[in-house]
mmCIF file of C-alpha atoms in Angstrom:
data_model
loop_
_atom_site.group_PDB
_atom_site.id
_atom_site.type_symbol
_atom_site.label_atom_id
_atom_site.label_comp_id
_atom_site.label_asym_id
_atom_site.label_seq_id
_atom_site.Cartn_x
_atom_site.Cartn_y
_atom_site.Cartn_z
ATOM 1 C CA MET U 1 56.425 8.593 41.220
ATOM 2 C CA LYS U 2 57.169 7.977 37.542
ATOM 3 C CA GLU U 3 60.744 7.009 38.306
ATOM 4 C CA GLU U 4 59.564 4.582 40.954
ATOM 5 C CA LEU U 5 57.110 3.008 38.564
ATOM 6 C CA LYS U 6 59.729 2.807 35.908
ATOM 7 C CA GLY U 7 62.147 1.089 38.298
ATOM 8 C CA PHE U 8 59.371 -1.320 39.402
ATOM 9 C CA LEU U 9 58.632 -2.280 35.758
ATOM 10 C CA ILE U 10 62.283 -2.796 35.028
ATOM 11 C CA ARG U 11 62.540 -5.202 37.975
ATOM 12 C CA LEU U 12 59.475 -7.038 36.669
ATOM 13 C CA TRP U 13 60.974 -7.363 33.165
ATOM 14 C CA PRO U 14 62.781 -10.717 33.801
ATOM 15 C CA LEU U 15 59.596 -12.195 35.231
ATOM 16 C CA PHE U 16 57.624 -10.982 32.229
ATOM 17 C CA LEU U 17 60.122 -12.688 29.922
ATOM 18 C CA LEU U 18 59.970 -15.876 31.936
ATOM 19 C CA PHE U 19 56.202 -16.176 32.326
ATOM 20 C CA VAL U 20 54.962 -14.471 29.182
ATOM 21 C CA GLY U 21 57.775 -14.030 26.631
ATOM 22 C CA LEU U 22 59.187 -17.566 26.865
ATOM 23 C CA PRO U 23 55.797 -19.349 26.478
ATOM 24 C CA LEU U 24 54.933 -17.126 23.553
ATOM 25 C CA PHE U 25 58.269 -17.838 21.900
ATOM 26 C CA SER U 26 57.804 -21.572 22.549
ATOM 27 C CA PHE U 27 54.286 -21.497 21.055
ATOM 28 C CA ALA U 28 55.546 -19.540 18.018
ATOM 29 C CA ILE U 29 58.212 -22.126 17.277
ATOM 30 C CA TRP U 30 55.711 -24.993 17.659
ATOM 31 C CA TYR U 31 53.201 -23.219 15.389
ATOM 32 C CA LEU U 32 55.771 -22.505 12.674
ATOM 33 C CA LEU U 33 57.184 -26.016 12.578
ATOM 34 C CA PRO U 34 55.831 -27.999 9.592
ATOM 35 C CA GLY U 35 53.392 -30.859 10.210
ATOM 36 C CA LYS U 36 54.218 -34.464 9.361
ATOM 37 C CA LYS U 37 51.875 -36.881 7.627
ATOM 38 C CA LEU U 38 51.430 -40.297 9.259
ATOM 39 C CA ASP U 39 48.238 -42.283 9.004
ATOM 40 C CA ILE U 40 47.573 -44.296 12.144
ATOM 41 C CA LEU U 41 44.830 -46.767 13.038
ATOM 42 C CA VAL U 42 44.333 -46.797 16.782
ATOM 43 C CA ILE U 43 42.313 -49.476 18.613
ATOM 44 C CA ASP U 44 41.166 -48.820 22.185
ATOM 45 C CA LYS U 45 38.335 -50.887 23.589
ATOM 46 C CA THR U 46 38.838 -49.684 27.181
ATOM 47 C CA VAL U 47 37.259 -46.229 27.087
ATOM 48 C CA LYS U 48 35.226 -45.651 30.234
ATOM 49 C CA ASP U 49 34.751 -41.874 30.038
ATOM 50 C CA GLN U 50 35.760 -38.743 28.188
ATOM 51 C CA SER U 51 39.269 -38.808 29.604
ATOM 52 C CA TYR U 52 40.198 -41.444 26.973
ATOM 53 C CA GLN U 53 42.826 -42.520 29.458
ATOM 54 C CA GLU U 54 44.171 -45.573 27.699
ATOM 55 C CA HIS U 55 45.178 -43.747 24.492
ATOM 56 C CA ALA U 56 45.548 -40.226 25.856
ATOM 57 C CA GLY U 57 49.382 -40.498 26.001
ATOM 58 C CA LEU U 58 49.609 -41.475 22.331
ATOM 59 C CA PHE U 59 47.340 -38.689 21.100
ATOM 60 C CA TRP U 60 49.112 -36.012 23.166
ATOM 61 C CA SER U 61 52.379 -37.208 21.670
ATOM 62 C CA LEU U 62 50.994 -37.225 18.083
ATOM 63 C CA ASN U 63 49.670 -33.665 18.435
ATOM 64 C CA HIS U 64 52.747 -32.302 20.142
ATOM 65 C CA LEU U 65 54.970 -33.798 17.424
ATOM 66 C CA LYS U 66 52.553 -32.367 14.805
ATOM 67 C CA TYR U 67 51.693 -35.678 13.138
ATOM 68 C CA LYS U 68 48.604 -35.292 10.937
ATOM 69 C CA LYS U 69 46.259 -37.509 9.004
ATOM 70 C CA SER U 70 46.316 -37.669 5.248
ATOM 71 C CA ASP U 71 43.577 -34.985 5.128
ATOM 72 C CA GLY U 72 45.910 -32.560 6.904
ATOM 73 C CA GLU U 73 43.971 -32.563 10.168
ATOM 74 C CA PHE U 74 45.347 -33.248 13.630
ATOM 75 C CA TYR U 75 44.284 -36.418 15.451
ATOM 76 C CA GLN U 76 41.267 -36.003 17.665
ATOM 77 C CA ILE U 77 41.319 -38.046 20.840
ATOM 78 C CA ASP U 78 37.515 -38.571 20.889
ATOM 79 C CA LYS U 79 37.085 -39.603 17.257
ATOM 80 C CA ASP U 80 40.158 -41.027 15.564
ATOM 81 C CA TYR U 81 40.178 -44.552 16.983
ATOM 82 C CA LEU U 82 38.209 -47.787 16.839
ATOM 83 C CA GLY U 83 36.747 -49.340 19.949
ATOM 84 C CA PHE U 84 34.278 -48.174 22.591
ATOM 85 C CA PHE U 85 32.689 -44.717 22.589
ATOM 86 C CA PRO U 86 30.954 -43.875 25.937
ATOM 87 C CA THR U 87 27.697 -41.886 25.662
ATOM 88 C CA GLY U 88 26.964 -41.271 29.342
ATOM 89 C CA LYS U 89 23.498 -42.775 28.835
ATOM 90 C CA LYS U 90 21.800 -45.920 30.013
ATOM 91 C CA ASP U 91 23.242 -47.891 27.099
ATOM 92 C CA PHE U 92 26.773 -46.977 28.371
ATOM 93 C CA GLY U 93 28.085 -46.417 24.896
ATOM 94 C CA ILE U 94 28.490 -47.747 21.371
ATOM 95 C CA SER U 95 31.218 -49.737 19.650
ATOM 96 C CA LYS U 96 32.857 -48.962 16.335
ATOM 97 C CA ASP U 97 35.353 -51.502 15.087
ATOM 98 C CA LEU U 98 36.137 -53.869 12.187
ATOM 99 C CA LYS U 99 33.277 -56.290 12.861
ATOM 100 C CA GLY U 100 31.138 -56.958 9.815
ATOM 101 C CA LYS U 101 33.840 -55.760 7.385
ATOM 102 C CA SER U 102 35.013 -58.055 4.596
ATOM 103 C CA GLN U 103 38.649 -59.064 4.086
ATOM 104 C CA GLU U 104 38.828 -56.693 1.134
ATOM 105 C CA GLU U 105 37.518 -53.818 3.283
ATOM 106 C CA ILE U 106 39.990 -54.548 6.083
ATOM 107 C CA ARG U 107 42.900 -54.760 3.635
ATOM 108 C CA SER U 108 41.858 -51.471 2.042
ATOM 109 C CA ILE U 109 41.863 -49.822 5.494
ATOM 110 C CA VAL U 110 45.266 -51.290 6.261
ATOM 111 C CA ARG U 111 46.766 -50.135 2.959
ATOM 112 C CA GLN U 112 45.750 -46.552 3.778
ATOM 113 C CA LYS U 113 47.560 -46.653 7.103
ATOM 114 C CA ASP U 114 51.277 -46.430 7.999
ATOM 115 C CA LEU U 115 50.969 -47.659 11.558
ATOM 116 C CA VAL U 116 48.533 -49.802 13.554
ATOM 117 C CA TYR U 117 48.532 -49.108 17.300
ATOM 118 C CA ILE U 118 46.609 -51.442 19.630
ATOM 119 C CA ALA U 119 46.401 -49.419 22.867
ATOM 120 C CA ASP U 120 44.114 -51.665 24.941
ATOM 121 C CA THR U 121 41.475 -54.371 24.341
ATOM 122 C CA TYR U 122 40.518 -55.205 27.931
ATOM 123 C CA GLY U 123 37.125 -53.564 27.416
ATOM 124 C CA VAL U 124 34.545 -51.963 29.608
ATOM 125 C CA TYR U 125 32.364 -53.515 32.320
ATOM 126 C CA GLU U 126 29.132 -52.519 34.063
ATOM 127 C CA GLY U 127 31.109 -51.828 37.189
ATOM 128 C CA ASP U 128 33.094 -49.166 35.381
ATOM 129 C CA PHE U 129 29.962 -47.007 35.294
ATOM 130 C CA SER U 130 28.853 -47.506 38.897
ATOM 131 C CA GLU U 131 30.006 -45.720 42.024
ATOM 132 C CA ASN U 132 31.412 -48.863 43.648
ATOM 133 C CA LYS U 133 34.121 -50.015 41.199
ATOM 134 C CA LYS U 134 36.499 -52.010 43.398
ATOM 135 C CA GLU U 135 34.452 -54.699 44.951
ATOM 136 C CA GLN U 136 34.052 -57.237 42.190
ATOM 137 C CA ILE U 137 34.546 -58.013 38.529
ATOM 138 C CA THR U 138 31.223 -57.258 36.836
ATOM 139 C CA LYS U 139 29.587 -58.209 33.528
ATOM 140 C CA LYS U 140 31.452 -57.304 30.390
ATOM 141 C CA ILE U 141 29.836 -54.793 28.092
ATOM 142 C CA TYR U 142 32.436 -54.815 25.334
ATOM 143 C CA GLY U 143 36.026 -55.985 24.983
ATOM 144 C CA GLY U 144 38.567 -58.539 23.905
ATOM 145 C CA LEU U 145 40.571 -58.982 20.741
ATOM 146 C CA ASP U 146 38.451 -60.276 17.863
ATOM 147 C CA PHE U 147 39.097 -62.140 14.597
ATOM 148 C CA PRO U 148 38.878 -59.019 12.400
ATOM 149 C CA GLU U 149 41.722 -57.454 14.388
ATOM 150 C CA LEU U 150 43.780 -60.607 13.705
ATOM 151 C CA GLN U 151 43.132 -60.173 10.017
ATOM 152 C CA MET U 152 44.222 -56.574 10.331
ATOM 153 C CA ILE U 153 47.512 -57.537 12.061
ATOM 154 C CA ARG U 154 48.204 -60.278 9.437
ATOM 155 C CA MET U 155 47.488 -57.886 6.573
ATOM 156 C CA ALA U 156 49.577 -55.109 8.122
ATOM 157 C CA LYS U 157 52.493 -57.566 8.253
ATOM 158 C CA GLU U 158 51.876 -58.586 4.605
ATOM 159 C CA GLU U 159 51.675 -54.952 3.508
ATOM 160 C CA GLY U 160 54.874 -53.952 5.278
ATOM 161 C CA LYS U 161 53.220 -51.685 7.909
ATOM 162 C CA VAL U 162 54.256 -50.934 11.440
ATOM 163 C CA VAL U 163 52.279 -52.622 14.251
ATOM 164 C CA VAL U 164 52.461 -51.561 17.915
ATOM 165 C CA ALA U 165 50.641 -53.474 20.624
ATOM 166 C CA GLU U 166 50.511 -52.714 24.349
ATOM 167 C CA TYR U 167 49.361 -54.508 27.488
ATOM 168 C CA ASN U 168 46.415 -55.434 27.612
ATOM 169 C CA SER U 169 46.106 -56.681 24.024
ATOM 170 C CA ILE U 170 45.895 -60.417 24.576
ATOM 171 C CA ALA U 171 45.034 -61.146 28.213
ATOM 172 C CA SER U 172 41.417 -61.541 29.515
ATOM 173 C CA PRO U 173 38.865 -61.328 28.067
ATOM 174 C CA THR U 174 40.394 -62.292 24.699
ATOM 175 C CA PRO U 175 39.490 -65.904 23.806
ATOM 176 C CA LYS U 176 42.384 -68.388 23.932
ATOM 177 C CA ALA U 177 42.132 -69.228 20.230
ATOM 178 C CA ILE U 178 42.323 -65.572 19.246
ATOM 179 C CA ARG U 179 45.215 -65.084 21.640
ATOM 180 C CA THR U 180 47.161 -68.010 20.218
ATOM 181 C CA GLU U 181 46.854 -66.647 16.720
ATOM 182 C CA PHE U 182 47.897 -63.161 17.898
ATOM 183 C CA GLU U 183 51.001 -64.695 19.518
ATOM 184 C CA ASN U 184 51.852 -66.481 16.271
ATOM 185 C CA LEU U 185 51.432 -63.287 14.219
ATOM 186 C CA MET U 186 53.396 -61.141 16.700
ATOM 187 C CA GLY U 187 56.043 -63.727 17.606
ATOM 188 C CA ILE U 188 55.499 -63.547 21.366
ATOM 189 C CA LYS U 189 54.192 -65.962 23.958
ATOM 190 C CA TRP U 190 52.326 -64.768 27.043
ATOM 191 C CA THR U 191 53.267 -66.729 30.194
ATOM 192 C CA GLY U 192 49.773 -66.202 31.580
ATOM 193 C CA TRP U 193 51.061 -63.912 34.338
ATOM 194 C CA ILE U 194 50.346 -60.233 34.812
ATOM 195 C CA GLY U 195 51.716 -58.122 37.662
ATOM 196 C CA ARG U 196 51.138 -54.876 39.518
ATOM 197 C CA TYR U 197 53.126 -52.890 42.030
ATOM 198 C CA PHE U 198 51.565 -51.469 45.220
ATOM 199 C CA ASP U 199 53.489 -49.078 47.436
ATOM 200 C CA GLU U 200 51.639 -50.516 50.446
ATOM 201 C CA LEU U 201 50.088 -53.991 50.724
ATOM 202 C CA ASP U 202 48.484 -53.387 54.096
ATOM 203 C CA THR U 203 44.775 -53.057 53.304
ATOM 204 C CA MET U 204 44.228 -50.965 56.461
ATOM 205 C CA VAL U 205 46.600 -48.363 54.943
ATOM 206 C CA ASN U 206 45.989 -48.756 51.192
ATOM 207 C CA GLY U 207 42.321 -48.678 50.167
ATOM 208 C CA ASP U 208 43.151 -48.914 46.448
ATOM 209 C CA ILE U 209 43.779 -52.633 46.424
ATOM 210 C CA PRO U 210 40.800 -54.192 44.639
ATOM 211 C CA GLY U 211 38.504 -56.254 46.798
ATOM 212 C CA TRP U 212 38.406 -59.138 44.234
ATOM 213 C CA MET U 213 42.232 -59.360 44.467
ATOM 214 C CA ILE U 214 42.117 -59.658 48.221
ATOM 215 C CA ARG U 215 39.413 -62.299 48.209
ATOM 216 C CA GLN U 216 41.195 -64.321 45.502
ATOM 217 C CA TYR U 217 44.423 -64.257 47.516
ATOM 218 C CA GLU U 218 42.692 -65.285 50.804
ATOM 219 C CA ARG U 219 40.996 -68.230 49.013
ATOM 220 C CA GLN U 220 44.474 -69.572 48.110
ATOM 221 C CA HIS U 221 46.578 -68.387 51.053
ATOM 222 C CA GLU U 222 43.978 -68.230 53.860
ATOM 223 C CA ILE U 223 44.826 -64.724 55.010
ATOM 224 C CA TRP U 224 46.081 -61.459 53.496
ATOM 225 C CA ASN U 225 48.841 -60.764 56.074
ATOM 226 C CA LEU U 226 50.889 -58.518 53.782
ATOM 227 C CA SER U 227 52.421 -55.129 54.467
ATOM 228 C CA GLY U 228 54.936 -52.775 52.928
ATOM 229 C CA PRO U 229 55.731 -52.300 49.214
ATOM 230 C CA GLY U 230 55.148 -55.364 47.043
ATOM 231 C CA LEU U 231 54.157 -56.975 43.745
ATOM 232 C CA ILE U 232 51.057 -59.001 43.126
ATOM 233 C CA PHE U 233 51.313 -61.551 40.304
ATOM 234 C CA ILE U 234 48.075 -63.020 38.890
ATOM 235 C CA LYS U 235 47.910 -65.892 36.485
ATOM 236 C CA GLU U 236 45.178 -66.415 33.926
ATOM 237 C CA SER U 237 44.212 -69.666 35.633
ATOM 238 C CA GLY U 238 43.438 -67.733 38.855
ATOM 239 C CA GLU U 239 46.658 -68.404 40.722
ATOM 240 C CA ILE U 240 47.828 -65.377 42.699
ATOM 241 C CA GLU U 241 51.181 -64.708 44.389
ATOM 242 C CA ALA U 242 52.596 -61.798 46.418
ATOM 243 C CA PHE U 243 56.216 -60.688 46.351
ATOM 244 C CA VAL U 244 57.148 -58.594 49.326
ATOM 245 C CA HIS U 245 59.920 -56.029 49.131
ATOM 246 C CA THR U 246 63.253 -57.134 50.767
ATOM 247 C CA ARG U 247 61.903 -60.645 51.376
ATOM 248 C CA ASP U 248 61.307 -61.617 47.690
ATOM 249 C CA TYR U 249 62.917 -58.825 45.691
ATOM 250 C CA GLU U 250 65.252 -55.903 46.315
ATOM 251 C CA ASN U 251 64.235 -53.185 43.842
ATOM 252 C CA LYS U 252 61.393 -51.476 45.686
ATOM 253 C CA ILE U 253 59.597 -50.899 42.453
ATOM 254 C CA PRO U 254 60.030 -52.724 39.090
ATOM 255 C CA LEU U 255 62.680 -50.974 37.043
ATOM 256 C CA ILE U 256 62.711 -50.648 33.250
ATOM 257 C CA ARG U 257 66.338 -50.859 32.147
ATOM 258 C CA THR U 258 67.687 -49.785 28.731
ATOM 259 C CA GLN U 259 71.265 -50.256 27.644
ATOM 260 C CA LYS U 260 72.942 -46.915 27.026
ATOM 261 C CA ILE U 261 74.428 -48.115 23.750
ATOM 262 C CA ASN U 262 72.152 -50.516 21.844
ATOM 263 C CA LYS U 263 72.236 -51.719 18.251
ATOM 264 C CA HIS U 264 68.638 -50.744 17.568
ATOM 265 C CA GLY U 265 69.461 -47.042 18.270
ATOM 266 C CA PHE U 266 66.818 -46.137 20.882
ATOM 267 C CA LYS U 267 67.915 -43.347 23.235
ATOM 268 C CA LEU U 268 66.168 -43.750 26.532
ATOM 269 C CA PRO U 269 67.006 -43.350 30.212
ATOM 270 C CA GLU U 270 69.051 -46.260 31.511
ATOM 271 C CA VAL U 271 66.742 -46.803 34.501
ATOM 272 C CA VAL U 272 63.079 -45.757 34.930
ATOM 273 C CA PRO U 273 60.737 -47.097 37.652
ATOM 274 C CA TYR U 274 57.390 -48.476 36.515
ATOM 275 C CA PRO U 275 54.541 -48.672 39.067
ATOM 276 C CA ASP U 276 51.639 -50.053 36.952
ATOM 277 C CA TRP U 277 50.263 -53.172 35.306
ATOM 278 C CA PHE U 278 52.542 -55.282 33.155
ATOM 279 C CA ASP U 279 52.465 -58.753 31.560
ATOM 280 C CA VAL U 280 55.304 -61.274 31.286
ATOM 281 C CA VAL U 281 55.923 -62.502 27.770
ATOM 282 C CA MET U 282 58.496 -64.692 26.001
ATOM 283 C CA ILE U 283 59.783 -63.632 22.613
ATOM 284 C CA GLU U 284 61.121 -65.156 19.399
ATOM 285 C CA ARG U 285 64.786 -64.835 18.594
ATOM 286 C CA ASP U 286 64.324 -62.257 15.811
ATOM 287 C CA TYR U 287 63.121 -59.715 18.363
ATOM 288 C CA GLN U 288 65.430 -57.042 19.761
ATOM 289 C CA VAL U 289 64.901 -55.975 23.349
ATOM 290 C CA ILE U 290 64.678 -52.234 23.646
ATOM 291 C CA SER U 291 64.131 -52.319 27.391
ATOM 292 C CA TYR U 292 63.539 -54.993 30.068
ATOM 293 C CA TYR U 293 62.067 -55.284 33.540
ATOM 294 C CA ASP U 294 64.289 -55.954 36.570
ATOM 295 C CA ILE U 295 62.877 -56.530 40.067
ATOM 296 C CA ALA U 296 66.228 -57.872 41.475
ATOM 297 C CA PRO U 297 64.749 -60.968 43.117
ATOM 298 C CA THR U 298 66.325 -62.355 46.265
ATOM 299 C CA SER U 299 67.431 -65.995 46.224
ATOM 300 C CA GLN U 300 64.019 -66.930 47.661
ATOM 301 C CA GLY U 301 62.270 -64.725 45.143
ATOM 302 C CA LEU U 302 64.252 -66.191 42.233
ATOM 303 C CA GLN U 303 63.314 -69.685 43.318
ATOM 304 C CA ARG U 304 59.658 -68.619 43.468
ATOM 305 C CA MET U 305 59.859 -67.084 40.007
ATOM 306 C CA ARG U 306 61.351 -70.254 38.563
ATOM 307 C CA SER U 307 58.537 -72.306 40.115
ATOM 308 C CA MET U 308 56.002 -69.904 38.510
ATOM 309 C CA GLY U 309 57.705 -70.274 35.114
ATOM 310 C CA LEU U 310 58.975 -66.678 35.100
ATOM 311 C CA PRO U 311 62.402 -65.553 33.869
ATOM 312 C CA ARG U 312 64.861 -63.496 35.880
ATOM 313 C CA PHE U 313 64.456 -60.590 33.433
ATOM 314 C CA PHE U 314 61.510 -60.085 31.093
ATOM 315 C CA PRO U 315 60.831 -57.710 28.191
ATOM 316 C CA ALA U 316 59.390 -54.278 28.683
ATOM 317 C CA ALA U 317 59.611 -52.987 25.056
ATOM 318 C CA ILE U 318 60.655 -55.062 22.069
ATOM 319 C CA VAL U 319 60.858 -54.692 18.250
ATOM 320 C CA ARG U 320 61.515 -56.835 15.258
ATOM 321 C CA ASN U 321 62.075 -55.483 11.768
ATOM 322 C CA PHE U 322 61.266 -57.078 8.425
ATOM 323 C CA LYS U 323 62.382 -56.137 4.947
ATOM 324 C CA LYS U 324 59.528 -53.709 5.080
ATOM 325 C CA GLY U 325 57.573 -52.890 8.213
ATOM 326 C CA SER U 326 58.138 -53.797 11.847
ATOM 327 C CA GLN U 327 56.342 -55.011 14.983
ATOM 328 C CA TYR U 328 56.578 -53.645 18.497
ATOM 329 C CA TYR U 329 55.218 -54.897 21.809
ATOM 330 C CA PHE U 330 55.109 -52.852 25.038
ATOM 331 C CA SER U 331 54.551 -55.053 28.098
ATOM 332 C CA GLY U 332 52.898 -52.328 30.144
ATOM 333 C CA ASP U 333 50.050 -49.838 30.252
ATOM 334 C CA TYR U 334 52.350 -47.192 28.746
ATOM 335 C CA SER U 335 50.032 -44.815 26.824
ATOM 336 C CA ASP U 336 47.718 -44.545 29.866
ATOM 337 C CA ILE U 337 47.628 -40.885 31.050
ATOM 338 C CA ARG U 338 45.960 -39.835 34.303
ATOM 339 C CA GLY U 339 45.376 -36.174 34.916
ATOM 340 C CA ASP U 340 45.736 -33.068 32.767
ATOM 341 C CA PHE U 341 49.007 -32.759 30.868
ATOM 342 C CA GLY U 342 48.147 -29.311 29.531
ATOM 343 C CA SER U 343 48.503 -27.937 26.065
ATOM 344 C CA HIS U 344 50.666 -29.779 23.508
ATOM 345 C CA ARG U 345 51.312 -26.588 21.572
ATOM 346 C CA PHE U 346 54.644 -25.590 23.131
ATOM 347 C CA TYR U 347 57.978 -26.461 21.604
ATOM 348 C CA GLY U 348 60.548 -27.804 24.093
ATOM 349 C CA LEU U 349 57.884 -28.651 26.751
ATOM 350 C CA PRO U 350 59.042 -32.262 27.176
ATOM 351 C CA THR U 351 62.591 -31.093 27.909
ATOM 352 C CA LEU U 352 61.248 -28.748 30.593
ATOM 353 C CA TRP U 353 59.101 -31.420 32.216
ATOM 354 C CA ARG U 354 61.887 -34.044 32.089
ATOM 355 C CA GLY U 355 63.996 -31.569 34.077
ATOM 356 C CA LEU U 356 61.235 -31.098 36.623
ATOM 357 C CA TYR U 357 60.044 -34.697 36.864
ATOM 358 C CA VAL U 358 62.991 -36.838 37.972
ATOM 359 C CA ALA U 359 62.952 -40.239 36.308
ATOM 360 C CA SER U 360 63.384 -42.004 39.672
ATOM 361 C CA ASP U 361 60.144 -40.512 41.002
ATOM 362 C CA TYR U 362 57.564 -43.268 40.614
ATOM 363 C CA THR U 363 54.858 -41.560 42.726
ATOM 364 C CA ASP U 364 53.701 -39.405 39.851
ATOM 365 C CA ARG U 365 52.541 -41.088 36.640
ATOM 366 C CA GLN U 366 53.617 -38.035 34.659
ATOM 367 C CA SER U 367 57.246 -38.756 35.451
ATOM 368 C CA PHE U 368 57.012 -42.037 33.540
ATOM 369 C CA PHE U 369 55.322 -40.325 30.584
ATOM 370 C CA TRP U 370 57.909 -37.554 30.219
ATOM 371 C CA ASN U 371 60.974 -39.677 30.910
ATOM 372 C CA TYR U 372 60.141 -42.972 29.159
ATOM 373 C CA TYR U 373 56.961 -43.221 27.138
ATOM 374 C CA LEU U 374 57.199 -39.955 25.219
ATOM 375 C CA PRO U 375 60.834 -40.488 24.137
ATOM 376 C CA LEU U 376 60.021 -44.098 23.249
ATOM 377 C CA VAL U 377 56.924 -43.369 21.169
ATOM 378 C CA THR U 378 58.660 -40.326 19.541
ATOM 379 C CA GLN U 379 61.352 -42.626 18.177
ATOM 380 C CA VAL U 380 58.843 -45.279 17.127
ATOM 381 C CA LEU U 381 56.852 -42.672 15.206
ATOM 382 C CA ASP U 382 60.007 -41.248 13.632
ATOM 383 C CA LYS U 383 61.105 -44.698 12.485
ATOM 384 C CA SER U 384 57.591 -45.396 11.213
ATOM 385 C CA LYS U 385 57.591 -42.176 9.260
ATOM 386 C CA LYS U 386 60.886 -43.089 7.588
ATOM 387 C CA GLU U 387 59.576 -46.595 6.748
ATOM 388 C CA SER U 388 56.437 -45.165 5.168
ATOM 389 C CA ASN U 389 58.356 -42.937 2.745
#
């Protein structure tokens, strides 16, 4: 009996190493690696619940890479940002931002930071806290870029800091005057168009298409007679257009392309599908394109894009460097994480997940995070760390 038990345990040894020994070894390496100081000011005005979805990707990355605040503490997803803080009560939540602060106070805050990261300023609406969230656009509770944030961006540029902004930083509900100044400070120009991919446009099959989007389309095109994969483009003025796969464009899903060899030194997959919201921006000449969107329009689709004022290719991630400091813009909802990504305290975890989540699999949001966002933000943080020294 003892020999049988011994033989059984020997056979189990490889499994023990795989499921217990390897994770313990991975955790030990992560624990022993030294932390890195990087002071970051995060702005997220679109916090609907305790998932902190719109900045969850950034904070998971910061903690996995062991970036810490100047006090030596790790970043806490529920505390270390400015924006909206949901309470779960009748008042919905409270806002904590730069409003009411003097120029001197804002400059003092900026000087203490190495990087400013604007994750999302779309805001929160009454419908976000009701059971029926898809039927209509409801009253705004809080949101939009404000003048103090413009001062912060201007001062960050003057102080040689790094600024990163994502979609949606300048679209609705940010006032046009604020947006124009943001564009001047960041050196980009929004075309007014945003887009979103849907794997099925038939509303009888896909119940996730917002009701307001359907009604808006029917007011302009009489009937929503769409089916199959497609892109919905919406302009700030209210104009809405649908691009149907094979008829208007050939890439089933928008692709983010990155040149294998690029002068700015970013190492990213050459092709990654992106199935979420994006905006179309034009950029000044001093910007370098890290990655760009490609939908491969047909001749009909290309003609439609030109009539809409859209370019054949448009930026996905861009950067421009100054003598000191730099500015980035990500034309997508990149740091948005949906679901549980597990503990960040394991060395080599991203390599494992990149092996399991194929970059071409767009059906799982985690695939985009492991294959594109995490490598991108890792390199941005690394470059920011070097610039801050």
